[in-house]
mmCIF file of C-alpha atoms and ligand atoms in Angstrom:
data_model
loop_
_atom_site.group_PDB
_atom_site.id
_atom_site.type_symbol
_atom_site.label_atom_id
_atom_site.label_comp_id
_atom_site.label_asym_id
_atom_site.label_seq_id
_atom_site.Cartn_x
_atom_site.Cartn_y
_atom_site.Cartn_z
ATOM 1 C CA MET F 1 15.298 -10.133 -27.158
ATOM 2 C CA SER F 2 14.860 -6.299 -26.501
ATOM 3 C CA ALA F 3 11.142 -5.511 -26.497
ATOM 4 C CA LYS F 4 8.649 -3.763 -27.918
ATOM 5 C CA ILE F 5 7.591 -0.532 -26.080
ATOM 6 C CA ILE F 6 3.445 0.409 -24.707
ATOM 7 C CA ASP F 7 3.948 3.477 -25.959
ATOM 8 C CA GLY F 8 1.209 4.781 -22.804
ATOM 9 C CA LYS F 9 0.932 8.111 -24.754
ATOM 10 C CA LYS F 10 0.047 6.433 -27.946
ATOM 11 C CA ILE F 11 -2.044 4.241 -26.655
ATOM 12 C CA ALA F 12 -4.087 7.341 -24.794
ATOM 13 C CA ALA F 13 -4.153 9.780 -26.815
ATOM 14 C CA ASP F 14 -6.211 7.455 -29.364
ATOM 15 C CA ILE F 15 -8.328 6.971 -26.299
ATOM 16 C CA ARG F 16 -8.916 10.397 -26.024
ATOM 17 C CA GLU F 17 -9.618 11.315 -29.346
ATOM 18 C CA GLU F 18 -12.541 8.816 -29.316
ATOM 19 C CA LEU F 19 -14.258 10.227 -26.367
ATOM 20 C CA LYS F 20 -13.310 13.837 -27.300
ATOM 21 C CA ALA F 21 -15.268 12.789 -30.175
ATOM 22 C CA GLU F 22 -18.488 12.033 -27.852
ATOM 23 C CA VAL F 23 -17.546 14.647 -25.818
ATOM 24 C CA ALA F 24 -18.555 17.013 -28.819
ATOM 25 C CA ALA F 25 -21.595 14.467 -30.112
ATOM 26 C CA LEU F 26 -23.166 15.018 -26.183
ATOM 27 C CA LYS F 27 -22.557 18.755 -26.453
ATOM 28 C CA GLU F 28 -25.120 19.154 -29.208
ATOM 29 C CA GLN F 29 -27.913 18.369 -27.057
ATOM 30 C CA ASN F 30 -26.087 20.684 -24.438
ATOM 31 C CA ILE F 31 -24.734 18.030 -22.262
ATOM 32 C CA ILE F 32 -21.437 19.184 -20.832
ATOM 33 C CA PRO F 33 -19.171 16.131 -19.234
ATOM 34 C CA GLY F 34 -18.745 17.606 -15.478
ATOM 35 C CA LEU F 35 -15.675 16.420 -13.077
ATOM 36 C CA GLY F 36 -15.335 17.820 -9.435
ATOM 37 C CA VAL F 37 -11.911 17.750 -8.449
ATOM 38 C CA ILE F 38 -10.899 18.119 -4.630
ATOM 39 C CA LEU F 39 -6.910 18.481 -4.182
ATOM 40 C CA VAL F 40 -6.086 18.889 -0.061
ATOM 41 C CA GLY F 41 -2.938 20.083 0.816
ATOM 42 C CA GLU F 42 0.206 20.891 -0.268
ATOM 43 C CA ASP F 43 1.952 17.095 -1.375
ATOM 44 C CA PRO F 44 4.007 18.224 -5.365
ATOM 45 C CA ALA F 45 3.399 14.629 -6.769
ATOM 46 C CA SER F 46 -0.675 15.351 -6.040
ATOM 47 C CA GLN F 47 -0.366 18.778 -7.632
ATOM 48 C CA SER F 48 0.942 17.341 -10.021
ATOM 49 C CA TYR F 49 -1.380 14.578 -10.854
ATOM 50 C CA VAL F 50 -4.168 16.822 -10.307
ATOM 51 C CA SER F 51 -2.953 20.365 -12.127
ATOM 52 C CA ALA F 52 -2.705 17.157 -15.273
ATOM 53 C CA LYS F 53 -6.380 15.873 -14.667
ATOM 54 C CA GLU F 54 -7.502 18.984 -14.913
ATOM 55 C CA LYS F 55 -5.717 20.619 -18.124
ATOM 56 C CA ALA F 56 -6.906 17.021 -19.869
ATOM 57 C CA CYS F 57 -10.779 17.746 -18.554
ATOM 58 C CA LYS F 58 -10.264 21.254 -20.545
ATOM 59 C CA ASN F 59 -8.788 19.810 -23.732
ATOM 60 C CA ILE F 60 -11.841 17.362 -24.722
ATOM 61 C CA GLY F 61 -14.083 19.823 -23.462
ATOM 62 C CA ILE F 62 -15.015 18.860 -19.981
ATOM 63 C CA PHE F 63 -15.911 20.971 -17.683
ATOM 64 C CA SER F 64 -13.699 20.914 -14.208
ATOM 65 C CA ASP F 65 -14.433 21.925 -11.210
ATOM 66 C CA ASP F 66 -11.455 22.623 -9.393
ATOM 67 C CA ASN F 67 -11.107 23.209 -5.119
ATOM 68 C CA ARG F 68 -7.632 23.258 -3.571
ATOM 69 C CA LEU F 69 -7.293 23.093 -0.035
ATOM 70 C CA SER F 70 -6.013 23.898 2.491
ATOM 71 C CA ALA F 71 -3.566 20.985 4.250
ATOM 72 C CA ASP F 72 -5.846 22.091 7.862
ATOM 73 C CA THR F 73 -9.319 21.747 6.162
ATOM 74 C CA SER F 74 -11.436 19.565 8.947
ATOM 75 C CA GLU F 75 -12.741 16.069 7.917
ATOM 76 C CA GLU F 76 -16.903 18.236 8.281
ATOM 77 C CA GLU F 77 -15.571 20.874 5.513
ATOM 78 C CA LEU F 78 -14.672 18.485 3.152
ATOM 79 C CA LEU F 79 -18.015 15.861 3.357
ATOM 80 C CA LYS F 80 -20.000 19.513 3.211
ATOM 81 C CA LEU F 81 -17.666 19.632 0.036
ATOM 82 C CA VAL F 82 -18.073 16.282 -1.603
ATOM 83 C CA ASP F 83 -21.801 16.501 -0.035
ATOM 84 C CA GLN F 84 -22.795 19.547 -2.513
ATOM 85 C CA MET F 85 -20.562 18.396 -5.525
ATOM 86 C CA ASN F 86 -23.861 14.764 -5.243
ATOM 87 C CA LYS F 87 -26.030 17.068 -5.356
ATOM 88 C CA ASP F 88 -25.249 19.453 -8.467
ATOM 89 C CA PRO F 89 -26.752 18.555 -11.451
ATOM 90 C CA LYS F 90 -23.688 20.266 -12.938
ATOM 91 C CA ILE F 91 -20.897 17.596 -11.566
ATOM 92 C CA ASN F 92 -20.729 14.085 -13.013
ATOM 93 C CA GLY F 93 -17.251 13.001 -11.164
ATOM 94 C CA ILE F 94 -16.434 13.441 -7.443
ATOM 95 C CA LEU F 95 -12.159 12.804 -7.226
ATOM 96 C CA VAL F 96 -10.476 13.367 -4.384
ATOM 97 C CA GLN F 97 -7.003 13.347 -4.956
ATOM 98 C CA LEU F 98 -5.305 10.315 -2.447
ATOM 99 C CA PRO F 99 -3.479 10.591 -0.723
ATOM 100 C CA LEU F 100 -5.400 12.753 2.438
ATOM 101 C CA PRO F 101 -3.999 13.798 5.315
ATOM 102 C CA LYS F 102 -3.840 11.536 7.809
ATOM 103 C CA HIS F 103 -6.695 13.248 10.292
ATOM 104 C CA ILE F 104 -9.111 13.264 7.723
ATOM 105 C CA ASN F 105 -11.008 9.554 7.647
ATOM 106 C CA GLU F 106 -9.799 8.315 3.614
ATOM 107 C CA ALA F 107 -12.559 5.607 4.309
ATOM 108 C CA ALA F 108 -15.196 7.811 5.621
ATOM 109 C CA ILE F 109 -14.895 10.323 2.309
ATOM 110 C CA LEU F 110 -14.699 7.809 -0.163
ATOM 111 C CA LEU F 111 -18.172 6.016 1.512
ATOM 112 C CA ALA F 112 -19.340 9.668 1.031
ATOM 113 C CA ILE F 113 -19.125 10.324 -2.499
ATOM 114 C CA ASP F 114 -21.796 9.570 -4.593
ATOM 115 C CA PRO F 115 -21.353 5.685 -5.702
ATOM 116 C CA ASP F 116 -23.213 7.149 -9.116
ATOM 117 C CA LYS F 117 -20.419 9.712 -9.418
ATOM 118 C CA ASP F 118 -17.432 8.001 -8.054
ATOM 119 C CA VAL F 119 -15.372 7.962 -11.531
ATOM 120 C CA ASP F 120 -12.535 6.753 -9.589
ATOM 121 C CA GLY F 121 -14.471 3.849 -8.756
ATOM 122 C CA PHE F 122 -13.015 3.490 -4.770
ATOM 123 C CA HIS F 123 -16.042 4.255 -3.178
ATOM 124 C CA PRO F 124 -17.193 0.358 -1.902
ATOM 125 C CA MET F 125 -20.481 -0.412 -3.469
ATOM 126 C CA ASN F 126 -18.082 -0.247 -7.038
ATOM 127 C CA VAL F 127 -15.512 -2.362 -5.803
ATOM 128 C CA GLY F 128 -18.169 -4.772 -4.428
ATOM 129 C CA LYS F 129 -19.431 -4.591 -7.923
ATOM 130 C CA MET F 130 -16.179 -4.528 -9.958
ATOM 131 C CA MET F 131 -15.468 -7.980 -8.072
ATOM 132 C CA VAL F 132 -18.504 -9.465 -9.059
ATOM 133 C CA GLY F 133 -18.428 -8.393 -12.357
ATOM 134 C CA GLU F 134 -21.069 -5.820 -12.600
ATOM 135 C CA GLU F 135 -20.902 -2.980 -15.000
ATOM 136 C CA THR F 136 -19.965 -0.298 -12.946
ATOM 137 C CA PHE F 137 -16.971 2.750 -12.178
ATOM 138 C CA LEU F 138 -13.716 0.850 -12.964
ATOM 139 C CA PRO F 139 -10.862 2.213 -10.911
ATOM 140 C CA CYS F 140 -8.303 4.630 -13.313
ATOM 141 C CA THR F 141 -5.081 3.266 -13.326
ATOM 142 C CA PRO F 142 -6.053 -0.911 -13.447
ATOM 143 C CA HIS F 143 -8.283 0.348 -16.464
ATOM 144 C CA GLY F 144 -5.566 1.558 -18.195
ATOM 145 C CA VAL F 145 -3.658 -1.382 -17.624
ATOM 146 C CA VAL F 146 -6.457 -4.218 -18.671
ATOM 147 C CA GLN F 147 -6.925 -1.500 -22.147
ATOM 148 C CA MET F 148 -3.217 -1.211 -22.653
ATOM 149 C CA LEU F 149 -2.730 -5.355 -22.242
ATOM 150 C CA GLN F 150 -6.105 -5.473 -24.898
ATOM 151 C CA ARG F 151 -4.502 -2.042 -27.645
ATOM 152 C CA SER F 152 -0.525 -3.997 -27.562
ATOM 153 C CA GLY F 153 -2.629 -7.320 -28.448
ATOM 154 C CA VAL F 154 -1.213 -9.382 -25.661
ATOM 155 C CA GLU F 155 -3.119 -12.155 -24.936
ATOM 156 C CA THR F 156 -4.780 -12.062 -21.440
ATOM 157 C CA SER F 157 -6.919 -15.232 -21.731
ATOM 158 C CA GLY F 158 -5.173 -18.813 -19.530
ATOM 159 C CA ALA F 159 -2.059 -16.165 -19.349
ATOM 160 C CA HIS F 160 0.064 -15.835 -15.229
ATOM 161 C CA VAL F 161 -0.102 -12.762 -14.403
ATOM 162 C CA VAL F 162 1.969 -11.873 -11.332
ATOM 163 C CA VAL F 163 0.904 -8.539 -9.347
ATOM 164 C CA VAL F 164 2.862 -6.510 -7.030
ATOM 165 C CA GLY F 165 2.102 -5.006 -4.503
ATOM 166 C CA ARG F 166 -1.598 -5.142 -3.217
ATOM 167 C CA SER F 167 -2.718 -1.378 -2.262
ATOM 168 C CA ASN F 168 -6.447 -0.731 -2.793
ATOM 169 C CA ILE F 169 -5.697 2.194 -6.154
ATOM 170 C CA VAL F 170 -3.878 -0.808 -8.123
ATOM 171 C CA GLY F 171 -3.253 -4.646 -6.812
ATOM 172 C CA LYS F 172 -5.554 -5.718 -5.492
ATOM 173 C CA PRO F 173 -8.233 -4.403 -8.465
ATOM 174 C CA VAL F 174 -6.025 -5.204 -11.004
ATOM 175 C CA ALA F 175 -5.592 -8.482 -10.187
ATOM 176 C CA ASN F 176 -9.932 -8.494 -10.434
ATOM 177 C CA MET F 177 -10.108 -7.007 -12.837
ATOM 178 C CA LEU F 178 -7.467 -9.648 -14.693
ATOM 179 C CA LEU F 179 -9.415 -13.006 -13.591
ATOM 180 C CA GLN F 180 -12.837 -11.741 -14.379
ATOM 181 C CA LYS F 181 -13.960 -13.820 -16.538
ATOM 182 C CA LYS F 182 -14.279 -11.871 -19.279
ATOM 183 C CA ASP F 183 -12.312 -11.110 -22.695
ATOM 184 C CA GLY F 184 -9.621 -9.231 -21.875
ATOM 185 C CA ALA F 185 -9.614 -10.995 -18.874
ATOM 186 C CA ASN F 186 -9.632 -14.539 -17.573
ATOM 187 C CA ALA F 187 -5.914 -14.561 -16.869
ATOM 188 C CA THR F 188 -4.958 -17.030 -13.271
ATOM 189 C CA VAL F 189 -3.100 -14.818 -11.399
ATOM 190 C CA THR F 190 -1.267 -13.953 -8.387
ATOM 191 C CA LEU F 191 -0.761 -11.109 -5.941
ATOM 192 C CA CYS F 192 2.590 -10.800 -3.556
ATOM 193 C CA HIS F 193 3.197 -8.312 -1.406
ATOM 194 C CA THR F 194 5.547 -6.867 1.245
ATOM 195 C CA ARG F 195 5.205 -10.683 2.725
ATOM 196 C CA THR F 196 5.867 -12.900 0.028
ATOM 197 C CA LYS F 197 8.231 -15.632 0.336
ATOM 198 C CA ASP F 198 10.695 -15.280 -2.218
ATOM 199 C CA LEU F 199 9.456 -12.951 -4.803
ATOM 200 C CA SER F 200 11.533 -13.986 -7.609
ATOM 201 C CA TYR F 201 10.097 -17.353 -7.798
ATOM 202 C CA HIS F 202 6.675 -15.650 -8.501
ATOM 203 C CA THR F 203 7.387 -13.176 -10.855
ATOM 204 C CA ARG F 204 9.650 -15.686 -13.018
ATOM 205 C CA GLN F 205 6.738 -17.795 -12.763
ATOM 206 C CA ALA F 206 5.372 -14.619 -14.641
ATOM 207 C CA ASP F 207 3.602 -13.907 -18.565
ATOM 208 C CA ILE F 208 2.812 -10.828 -17.841
ATOM 209 C CA ILE F 209 4.419 -9.039 -14.746
ATOM 210 C CA ILE F 210 2.363 -6.041 -13.601
ATOM 211 C CA ALA F 211 4.773 -4.053 -10.809
ATOM 212 C CA ALA F 212 3.070 -1.509 -8.470
ATOM 213 C CA SER F 213 5.011 -1.640 -5.635
ATOM 214 C CA GLY F 214 6.142 2.378 -5.472
ATOM 215 C CA TRP F 215 9.856 1.180 -5.225
ATOM 216 C CA PRO F 216 12.411 1.695 -8.165
ATOM 217 C CA ASN F 217 13.748 -1.370 -8.922
ATOM 218 C CA THR F 218 11.734 -4.198 -7.379
ATOM 219 C CA VAL F 219 11.881 -6.227 -10.863
ATOM 220 C CA THR F 220 14.761 -7.497 -12.255
ATOM 221 C CA ALA F 221 16.194 -8.433 -14.711
ATOM 222 C CA GLU F 222 17.129 -11.838 -13.159
ATOM 223 C CA MET F 223 12.970 -11.778 -12.114
ATOM 224 C CA VAL F 224 11.906 -12.237 -15.499
ATOM 225 C CA LYS F 225 11.253 -14.684 -17.627
ATOM 226 C CA ASP F 226 12.024 -14.370 -20.642
ATOM 227 C CA GLY F 227 9.080 -12.676 -23.400
ATOM 228 C CA ALA F 228 7.792 -11.354 -20.069
ATOM 229 C CA VAL F 229 5.230 -8.999 -21.142
ATOM 230 C CA VAL F 230 6.364 -6.014 -17.773
ATOM 231 C CA ILE F 231 3.510 -3.775 -16.604
ATOM 232 C CA ASP F 232 5.482 -1.221 -14.903
ATOM 233 C CA VAL F 233 3.032 1.207 -12.375
ATOM 234 C CA GLY F 234 5.315 2.596 -10.655
ATOM 235 C CA VAL F 235 6.274 6.356 -10.937
ATOM 236 C CA ASN F 236 9.110 7.204 -8.088
ATOM 237 C CA ARG F 237 10.590 10.776 -7.685
ATOM 238 C CA VAL F 238 14.924 9.208 -7.254
ATOM 239 C CA GLU F 239 17.310 12.693 -7.051
ATOM 240 C CA ASP F 240 19.991 13.267 -9.799
ATOM 241 C CA ALA F 241 21.574 16.296 -9.644
ATOM 242 C CA SER F 242 22.341 16.559 -14.059
ATOM 243 C CA ARG F 243 18.070 17.319 -13.925
ATOM 244 C CA GLU F 244 17.128 21.291 -13.338
ATOM 245 C CA ARG F 245 14.186 20.054 -11.038
ATOM 246 C CA GLY F 246 16.880 18.116 -8.615
ATOM 247 C CA TYR F 247 14.610 14.856 -9.242
ATOM 248 C CA ARG F 248 13.434 11.868 -12.471
ATOM 249 C CA LEU F 249 10.685 9.680 -12.240
ATOM 250 C CA VAL F 250 11.396 5.812 -12.062
ATOM 251 C CA GLY F 251 9.537 3.177 -12.884
ATOM 252 C CA ASP F 252 8.872 -0.005 -10.310
ATOM 253 C CA VAL F 253 11.225 -1.773 -12.281
ATOM 254 C CA ASP F 254 14.985 -1.717 -14.056
ATOM 255 C CA PHE F 255 13.613 -0.812 -17.101
ATOM 256 C CA ASP F 256 17.238 -0.681 -18.666
ATOM 257 C CA ALA F 257 17.897 -4.471 -17.834
ATOM 258 C CA VAL F 258 14.205 -6.083 -17.849
ATOM 259 C CA LYS F 259 13.991 -4.405 -21.274
ATOM 260 C CA GLU F 260 16.332 -6.896 -23.270
ATOM 261 C CA LYS F 261 14.235 -9.601 -21.192
ATOM 262 C CA ALA F 262 10.698 -9.269 -21.955
ATOM 263 C CA SER F 263 8.826 -8.939 -25.206
ATOM 264 C CA PHE F 264 6.938 -5.963 -24.213
ATOM 265 C CA ILE F 265 7.059 -2.953 -21.640
ATOM 266 C CA THR F 266 6.181 0.088 -20.664
ATOM 267 C CA PRO F 267 8.553 2.970 -19.423
ATOM 268 C CA VAL F 268 8.391 5.806 -17.414
ATOM 269 C CA PRO F 269 6.551 8.484 -17.540
ATOM 270 C CA GLY F 270 4.843 7.899 -21.296
ATOM 271 C CA GLY F 271 3.644 4.719 -20.104
ATOM 272 C CA VAL F 272 1.082 3.773 -17.717
ATOM 273 C CA GLY F 273 0.836 7.382 -16.354
ATOM 274 C CA PRO F 274 -1.368 8.812 -19.574
ATOM 275 C CA MET F 275 -3.994 6.050 -18.994
ATOM 276 C CA THR F 276 -4.983 6.600 -15.806
ATOM 277 C CA ILE F 277 -5.922 10.529 -16.572
ATOM 278 C CA THR F 278 -7.129 8.419 -19.336
ATOM 279 C CA MET F 279 -9.816 6.538 -17.864
ATOM 280 C CA LEU F 280 -10.466 8.986 -15.587
ATOM 281 C CA LEU F 281 -11.937 10.913 -18.441
ATOM 282 C CA PHE F 282 -14.023 7.793 -19.875
ATOM 283 C CA ASN F 283 -15.131 7.260 -16.564
ATOM 284 C CA THR F 284 -16.769 11.101 -16.516
ATOM 285 C CA VAL F 285 -17.852 10.722 -19.493
ATOM 286 C CA ASN F 286 -20.090 7.523 -19.229
ATOM 287 C CA SER F 287 -21.293 9.084 -16.294
ATOM 288 C CA ALA F 288 -22.746 11.921 -17.654
ATOM 289 C CA LYS F 289 -24.165 9.799 -20.567
ATOM 290 C CA ARG F 290 -26.017 7.385 -17.610
ATOM 291 C CA ALA F 291 -26.776 10.478 -16.097
ATOM 292 C CA ASN F 292 -29.102 11.773 -18.862
ATOM 293 C CA GLY F 293 -30.267 8.631 -19.965
ATOM 294 C CA ILE F 294 -27.679 7.341 -23.067
ATOM 295 C CA ASN F 295 -26.322 3.844 -23.235
HETATM 296 N N1 GUN Y 1 -3.413 8.956 -5.881
HETATM 297 C C1 GUN Y 1 -3.035 8.132 -6.523
HETATM 298 N N2 GUN Y 1 -3.729 7.463 -8.177
HETATM 299 C C2 GUN Y 1 -5.375 8.338 -8.057
HETATM 300 C C3 GUN Y 1 -6.359 7.952 -8.468
HETATM 301 O O1 GUN Y 1 -6.499 7.283 -9.095
HETATM 302 N N3 GUN Y 1 -7.383 8.648 -7.557
HETATM 303 C C4 GUN Y 1 -7.289 9.484 -6.317
HETATM 304 N N4 GUN Y 1 -7.832 9.978 -6.926
HETATM 305 N N5 GUN Y 1 -6.349 9.738 -6.471
HETATM 306 C C5 GUN Y 1 -4.856 9.080 -7.179
#
């Protein structure tokens, strides 16, 4: 079998069109959704993610307040900027790009963001709400994964989902979202990580594999059951002298081999990546609506 490719760019473009129409309708009421973006330091991958987020905002009519701070910015300075954005009525969402430099306490920064502007869904209050199934901002990458499954017609109810990777940004929330008692979820979930004994044993049982380990080739063809759905969240730079920039992007899955066994698979690039940014736009538009009493 050769897998059907889940086209993240296409699904993302469809959702962005829906959002663009919503933003246009809000503009009629003089409401312009605003996103405050903060990047500390010069990490090249973070710079490119943040630029893509800012560009996507502008494309659909969201105002973005872009802040690039030097790597030696203090925690106090960063907290001050977050506090200003918390108080600024033009800002509906605040995005502090992670990871932050080591001298800044990430947990303290996430806690300082107003939960009503936490469009990343990383504030402990929103994480808790997500866990108990209350409506809240859902973290963008896991929400993007769930949307991709739904919009591709993949049944999650009763399916065995194996998540590889236990990060706070992807692994833990996606596991949590898929086990919720609601449409588009209701899965049986196994969460694997670096201390899991015999990872292949678990992945071979999976109807749906979500690879979010952060390492190329974490999921190889022998680890995948025939007909499984494989979602690759990884974005890894591997050296490639044949490319002008000296590297190429690969996911966590051995795509060429796994696509011969899977029923559905996401490519890298062009899979989950565009969905992450799209769900950030979704959260920002919804935050602006909520701030203005619109459901
Ligand atoms: N770093 C990697 N992914 C993300 C994300 O979704 N949001 C933020 N703020 N930082 C990240």
